mmCIF file of C-alpha atoms in Angstrom:
data_model
loop_
_atom_site.group_PDB
_atom_site.id
_atom_site.type_symbol
_atom_site.label_atom_id
_atom_site.label_comp_id
_atom_site.label_asym_id
_atom_site.label_seq_id
_atom_site.Cartn_x
_atom_site.Cartn_y
_atom_site.Cartn_z
ATOM 1 C CA MET A 27 -65.319 51.116 10.382
ATOM 2 C CA ASN A 28 -66.519 49.429 7.199
ATOM 3 C CA HIS A 29 -65.937 45.842 6.172
ATOM 4 C CA GLY A 30 -62.843 46.680 4.041
ATOM 5 C CA GLU A 31 -61.079 48.386 6.950
ATOM 6 C CA LYS A 32 -61.906 45.455 9.251
ATOM 7 C CA ALA A 33 -60.410 43.047 6.745
ATOM 8 C CA ALA A 34 -57.253 45.188 6.527
ATOM 9 C CA ASP A 35 -57.024 45.369 10.317
ATOM 10 C CA GLY A 36 -57.464 41.602 10.480
ATOM 11 C CA GLY A 37 -54.602 41.098 8.018
ATOM 12 C CA ARG A 38 -52.301 43.189 10.230
ATOM 13 C CA GLY A 39 -53.308 41.414 13.385
ATOM 14 C CA PRO A 40 -51.761 38.399 15.158
ATOM 15 C CA GLY A 41 -52.228 36.183 12.109
ATOM 16 C CA GLY A 42 -51.440 38.885 9.529
ATOM 17 C CA THR A 43 -48.431 39.686 7.464
ATOM 18 C CA GLY A 44 -46.706 41.922 9.974
ATOM 19 C CA GLY A 45 -47.864 40.200 13.162
ATOM 20 C CA PRO A 46 -46.238 37.510 15.245
ATOM 21 C CA GLY A 47 -47.781 34.780 13.085
ATOM 22 C CA GLY A 48 -47.118 36.519 9.767
ATOM 23 C CA THR A 49 -44.378 36.221 7.297
ATOM 24 C CA GLY A 50 -41.836 37.914 9.538
ATOM 25 C CA GLY A 51 -43.174 36.443 12.791
ATOM 26 C CA PRO A 52 -42.296 33.307 14.697
ATOM 27 C CA GLY A 53 -44.353 31.158 12.319
ATOM 28 C CA GLY A 54 -43.123 32.920 9.153
ATOM 29 C CA THR A 55 -40.515 31.912 6.675
ATOM 30 C CA GLU A 56 -37.803 34.332 7.843
ATOM 31 C CA GLY A 57 -38.421 34.580 11.554
ATOM 32 C CA PRO A 58 -37.613 32.174 14.360
ATOM 33 C CA GLY A 59 -40.473 29.918 13.240
ATOM 34 C CA GLY A 60 -39.351 29.843 9.593
ATOM 35 C CA ALA A 61 -37.319 27.304 7.675
ATOM 36 C CA PRO A 62 -34.483 27.015 10.206
ATOM 37 C CA GLY A 63 -36.907 27.138 13.136
ATOM 38 C CA ALA A 64 -37.908 24.718 15.812
ATOM 39 C CA GLY A 65 -38.829 22.000 13.315
ATOM 40 C CA ALA A 66 -35.188 21.461 12.192
ATOM 41 C CA THR A 67 -33.347 18.348 13.398
ATOM 42 C CA GLU A 68 -29.927 19.636 14.358
ATOM 43 C CA GLY A 69 -27.516 17.190 16.006
ATOM 44 C CA ALA A 70 -29.728 14.171 15.426
ATOM 45 C CA PRO A 71 -28.563 11.063 17.267
ATOM 46 C CA GLY A 72 -28.274 9.229 13.951
ATOM 47 C CA ASP A 73 -25.125 11.138 12.874
ATOM 48 C CA ASP A 74 -22.205 8.886 11.894
ATOM 49 C CA TRP A 75 -19.865 10.228 14.529
ATOM 50 C CA ARG A 76 -22.499 9.793 17.242
ATOM 51 C CA ASP A 77 -23.741 6.374 16.179
ATOM 52 C CA TRP A 78 -22.039 4.088 18.725
ATOM 53 C CA ARG A 79 -23.424 1.021 16.983
ATOM 54 C CA GLY A 80 -21.471 1.925 13.842
ATOM 55 C CA TRP A 81 -18.279 2.231 15.859
ATOM 56 C CA VAL A 82 -18.899 -1.140 17.500
ATOM 57 C CA LYS A 83 -19.328 -2.742 14.057
ATOM 58 C CA ARG A 84 -16.118 -1.156 12.796
ATOM 59 C CA LEU A 85 -14.210 -2.289 15.874
ATOM 60 C CA ALA A 86 -15.553 -5.830 15.545
ATOM 61 C CA LEU A 87 -14.563 -5.891 11.861
ATOM 62 C CA ALA A 88 -11.038 -4.672 12.664
ATOM 63 C CA VAL A 89 -10.608 -7.281 15.417
ATOM 64 C CA GLY A 90 -11.880 -9.990 13.077
ATOM 65 C CA LEU A 91 -9.403 -8.964 10.359
ATOM 66 C CA ILE A 92 -6.512 -8.948 12.829
ATOM 67 C CA ILE A 93 -7.419 -12.424 14.085
ATOM 68 C CA ALA A 94 -7.763 -13.730 10.505
ATOM 69 C CA MET A 95 -4.378 -12.290 9.529
ATOM 70 C CA TRP A 96 -2.775 -13.809 12.619
ATOM 71 C CA LEU A 97 -4.218 -17.244 11.824
ATOM 72 C CA VAL A 98 -3.010 -17.022 8.208
ATOM 73 C CA TYR A 99 0.442 -15.994 9.440
ATOM 74 C CA GLN A 100 0.591 -18.917 11.855
ATOM 75 C CA PHE A 101 -0.393 -21.334 9.089
ATOM 76 C CA LEU A 102 2.138 -19.936 6.632
ATOM 77 C CA ALA A 103 4.894 -19.819 9.253
ATOM 78 C CA ALA A 104 4.305 -23.510 10.011
ATOM 79 C CA PHE A 105 4.083 -24.573 6.348
ATOM 80 C CA LEU A 106 6.154 -22.355 4.045
ATOM 81 C CA PRO A 107 9.711 -22.753 5.483
ATOM 82 C CA ARG A 108 9.528 -26.551 5.382
ATOM 83 C CA TRP A 109 7.939 -26.510 1.908
ATOM 84 C CA TRP A 110 10.555 -24.090 0.543
ATOM 85 C CA ALA A 111 13.426 -26.146 1.960
ATOM 86 C CA GLN A 112 12.021 -29.324 0.408
ATOM 87 C CA THR A 113 11.548 -27.582 -2.962
ATOM 88 C CA ILE A 114 15.139 -26.291 -3.003
ATOM 89 C CA GLY A 115 16.434 -29.628 -1.745
ATOM 90 C CA ASN A 116 14.743 -31.457 -4.620
ATOM 91 C CA ALA A 117 16.254 -28.999 -7.135
ATOM 92 C CA VAL A 118 19.774 -29.083 -5.687
ATOM 93 C CA ASP A 119 19.722 -32.788 -4.800
ATOM 94 C CA GLY A 120 22.644 -32.589 -2.405
ATOM 95 C CA SER A 121 25.090 -31.077 -4.907
ATOM 96 C CA PHE A 122 27.411 -28.382 -3.552
ATOM 97 C CA ALA A 123 27.892 -26.848 -7.024
ATOM 98 C CA ALA A 124 24.148 -26.835 -7.753
ATOM 99 C CA GLY A 125 23.458 -25.297 -4.345
ATOM 100 C CA SER A 126 25.950 -22.527 -5.011
ATOM 101 C CA TRP A 127 24.588 -21.869 -8.503
ATOM 102 C CA TRP A 128 20.907 -21.862 -7.634
ATOM 103 C CA GLY A 129 21.476 -19.911 -4.442
ATOM 104 C CA PHE A 130 23.445 -17.156 -6.183
ATOM 105 C CA LEU A 131 21.005 -16.973 -9.104
ATOM 106 C CA ILE A 132 17.871 -16.827 -6.948
ATOM 107 C CA GLY A 133 19.444 -14.351 -4.539
ATOM 108 C CA ALA A 134 20.592 -11.998 -7.310
ATOM 109 C CA VAL A 135 17.508 -12.098 -9.544
ATOM 110 C CA PHE A 136 14.920 -11.895 -6.798
ATOM 111 C CA THR A 137 16.695 -8.985 -5.135
ATOM 112 C CA ALA A 138 17.349 -6.957 -8.287
ATOM 113 C CA ALA A 139 13.777 -7.313 -9.580
ATOM 114 C CA PRO A 140 12.072 -5.960 -6.410
ATOM 115 C CA VAL A 141 14.528 -3.054 -6.226
ATOM 116 C CA VAL A 142 13.782 -2.059 -9.833
ATOM 117 C CA LEU A 143 10.022 -2.430 -9.316
ATOM 118 C CA LEU A 144 10.145 -0.330 -6.134
ATOM 119 C CA ALA A 145 12.115 2.344 -7.988
ATOM 120 C CA LEU A 146 9.489 2.392 -10.739
ATOM 121 C CA ALA A 147 6.707 2.601 -8.140
ATOM 122 C CA VAL A 148 8.153 5.679 -6.418
ATOM 123 C CA TRP A 149 9.650 7.302 -9.516
ATOM 124 C CA PRO A 150 8.168 10.758 -10.226
ATOM 125 C CA GLY A 151 5.919 10.666 -13.231
ATOM 126 C CA LYS A 152 2.380 10.410 -14.530
ATOM 127 C CA ARG A 153 1.697 6.877 -13.288
ATOM 128 C CA SER A 154 -1.662 6.401 -11.628
ATOM 129 C CA GLY A 155 -2.115 5.165 -8.100
ATOM 130 C CA ALA A 156 -3.339 1.795 -9.362
ATOM 131 C CA VAL A 157 -0.180 1.278 -11.439
ATOM 132 C CA ARG A 158 2.056 2.198 -8.510
ATOM 133 C CA THR A 159 0.152 -0.166 -6.221
ATOM 134 C CA ALA A 160 0.482 -2.981 -8.771
ATOM 135 C CA LEU A 161 4.235 -2.367 -8.987
ATOM 136 C CA LEU A 162 4.521 -2.570 -5.193
ATOM 137 C CA VAL A 163 2.575 -5.845 -5.157
ATOM 138 C CA PHE A 164 4.809 -7.299 -7.890
ATOM 139 C CA ALA A 165 7.878 -6.215 -5.935
ATOM 140 C CA VAL A 166 6.694 -8.109 -2.862
ATOM 141 C CA VAL A 167 5.902 -11.186 -4.970
ATOM 142 C CA CYS A 168 9.351 -11.087 -6.591
ATOM 143 C CA ALA A 169 11.006 -10.792 -3.182
ATOM 144 C CA ALA A 170 9.169 -13.887 -1.877
ATOM 145 C CA PRO A 171 11.930 -16.453 -2.659
ATOM 146 C CA ASN A 172 14.558 -14.507 -0.731
ATOM 147 C CA LEU A 173 12.103 -13.842 2.091
ATOM 148 C CA LEU A 174 11.415 -17.573 2.319
ATOM 149 C CA THR A 175 15.139 -18.326 2.426
ATOM 150 C CA MET A 176 15.541 -15.770 5.209
ATOM 151 C CA ALA A 177 12.618 -17.359 7.067
ATOM 152 C CA VAL A 178 14.426 -20.707 6.933
ATOM 153 C CA ALA A 179 17.874 -19.360 7.798
ATOM 154 C CA LEU A 180 16.872 -16.874 10.504
ATOM 155 C CA GLY A 181 13.543 -18.212 11.750
ATOM 156 C CA SER A 182 13.060 -19.653 15.215
ATOM 157 C CA SER A 183 9.956 -21.751 14.613
ATOM 158 C CA ASN A 184 9.881 -25.539 14.384
ATOM 159 C CA ALA A 185 9.261 -25.283 10.646
ATOM 160 C CA ALA A 186 12.340 -23.066 10.224
ATOM 161 C CA HIS A 187 14.503 -25.524 12.182
ATOM 162 C CA ALA A 188 13.173 -28.380 10.064
ATOM 163 C CA GLY A 189 13.923 -26.375 6.898
ATOM 164 C CA ASN A 190 17.471 -25.750 8.103
ATOM 165 C CA ARG A 191 18.055 -29.452 8.636
ATOM 166 C CA ILE A 192 16.680 -30.242 5.169
ATOM 167 C CA MET A 193 18.929 -27.646 3.523
ATOM 168 C CA ASP A 194 21.959 -28.859 5.469
ATOM 169 C CA VAL A 195 21.595 -32.260 3.797
ATOM 170 C CA ASP A 196 19.848 -31.632 0.454
ATOM 171 C CA ALA A 197 20.874 -28.041 -0.420
ATOM 172 C CA PRO A 198 24.409 -27.366 0.808
ATOM 173 C CA ALA A 199 25.845 -23.891 0.127
ATOM 174 C CA PHE A 200 22.445 -22.611 -0.991
ATOM 175 C CA ARG A 201 21.874 -20.181 1.886
ATOM 176 C CA GLY A 202 25.336 -18.618 1.760
ATOM 177 C CA ALA A 203 25.257 -18.306 -2.033
ATOM 178 C CA SER A 204 21.767 -16.806 -1.825
ATOM 179 C CA ALA A 205 23.020 -14.121 0.573
ATOM 180 C CA ALA A 206 25.962 -13.317 -1.734
ATOM 181 C CA GLY A 207 23.666 -13.156 -4.754
ATOM 182 C CA ALA A 208 21.274 -10.850 -2.903
ATOM 183 C CA VAL A 209 24.098 -8.407 -2.173
ATOM 184 C CA VAL A 210 25.332 -8.457 -5.775
ATOM 185 C CA GLY A 211 21.810 -8.133 -7.205
ATOM 186 C CA GLY A 212 20.937 -5.275 -4.880
ATOM 187 C CA VAL A 213 24.099 -3.344 -5.731
ATOM 188 C CA LEU A 214 23.605 -3.855 -9.477
ATOM 189 C CA ALA A 215 19.949 -2.834 -9.317
ATOM 190 C CA LEU A 216 20.703 0.290 -7.298
ATOM 191 C CA GLY A 217 23.522 1.214 -9.659
ATOM 192 C CA LEU A 218 21.296 0.678 -12.702
ATOM 193 C CA THR A 219 18.411 2.757 -11.338
ATOM 194 C CA GLY A 220 20.812 5.488 -10.254
ATOM 195 C CA LEU A 221 22.412 5.556 -13.693
ATOM 196 C CA ILE A 222 19.026 5.731 -15.428
ATOM 197 C CA GLY A 223 17.946 8.515 -13.079
ATOM 198 C CA TRP A 224 21.132 10.472 -13.788
ATOM 199 C CA PHE A 225 20.673 10.144 -17.569
ATOM 200 C CA ARG A 226 17.052 11.244 -17.324
ATOM 201 C CA PHE A 227 18.010 14.249 -15.191
ATOM 202 C CA ARG A 228 20.812 15.124 -17.618
ATOM 203 C CA GLY A 229 18.439 14.883 -20.579
ATOM 204 C CA LYS A 230 15.923 17.118 -18.840
ATOM 205 C CA ARG A 231 18.600 19.714 -18.094
ATOM 206 C CA LEU A 232 19.791 19.671 -21.723
ATOM 207 C CA LYS A 233 16.232 20.266 -22.933
ATOM 208 C CA GLU A 234 15.880 23.212 -20.546
ATOM 209 C CA LEU A 235 19.187 24.719 -21.703
ATOM 210 C CA LYS A 236 18.213 24.294 -25.350
ATOM 211 C CA ALA A 237 14.886 25.973 -24.663
ATOM 212 C CA LYS A 238 16.656 28.882 -22.966
ATOM 213 C CA ASP A 239 19.094 29.250 -25.883
ATOM 214 C CA ALA A 240 16.185 29.217 -28.310
ATOM 215 C CA ASP A 241 14.462 31.987 -26.328
ATOM 216 C CA LEU A 242 17.647 34.087 -26.289
ATOM 217 C CA THR A 243 18.208 33.787 -30.017
ATOM 218 C CA LYS A 244 14.679 34.967 -30.869
#
């Protein structure tokens, strides 16, 4: 056997192209020792769903947020009803007529506005998610006066009881007029949004019928 044949035999041997260490063997690129071979790191312990430290951090963050929200709620529940009652009492100044007027006006306006904003937020259309979220936030802000009145009238905290006593003296008839105004404002807002929705649906149907007539006449 000459040197050329020995070199060919060596290339076909254990380290050659067709041998166990060749291109198709365990150490090759397509065999068990190739790219997806023993050197791959499948199921590494650093995966997100296996990283218990990440879950502990998320849990701690959630608990911290819940505690912070609870503390803010406790502060607002102890402060806002008394503050709202004092604000309304200063505006009404013990007048039965002023209490009725301001109560009805605040109840009607700040019920109708949130209803309209909520209808705009959920109305089908091309509004983006950011616009719809902003409308929802504005609706909650507009509903705040009536929510504060409800917190005073229906609350069981010391601040709510103090607010009730303040309104009994300084803002008579405000709470009852506010409830009546809320009912009237809610009914008017629902009727208005329903009427607008009916007109829009009717206009859409008329456009469709006109388009069909135009297609038939062609």
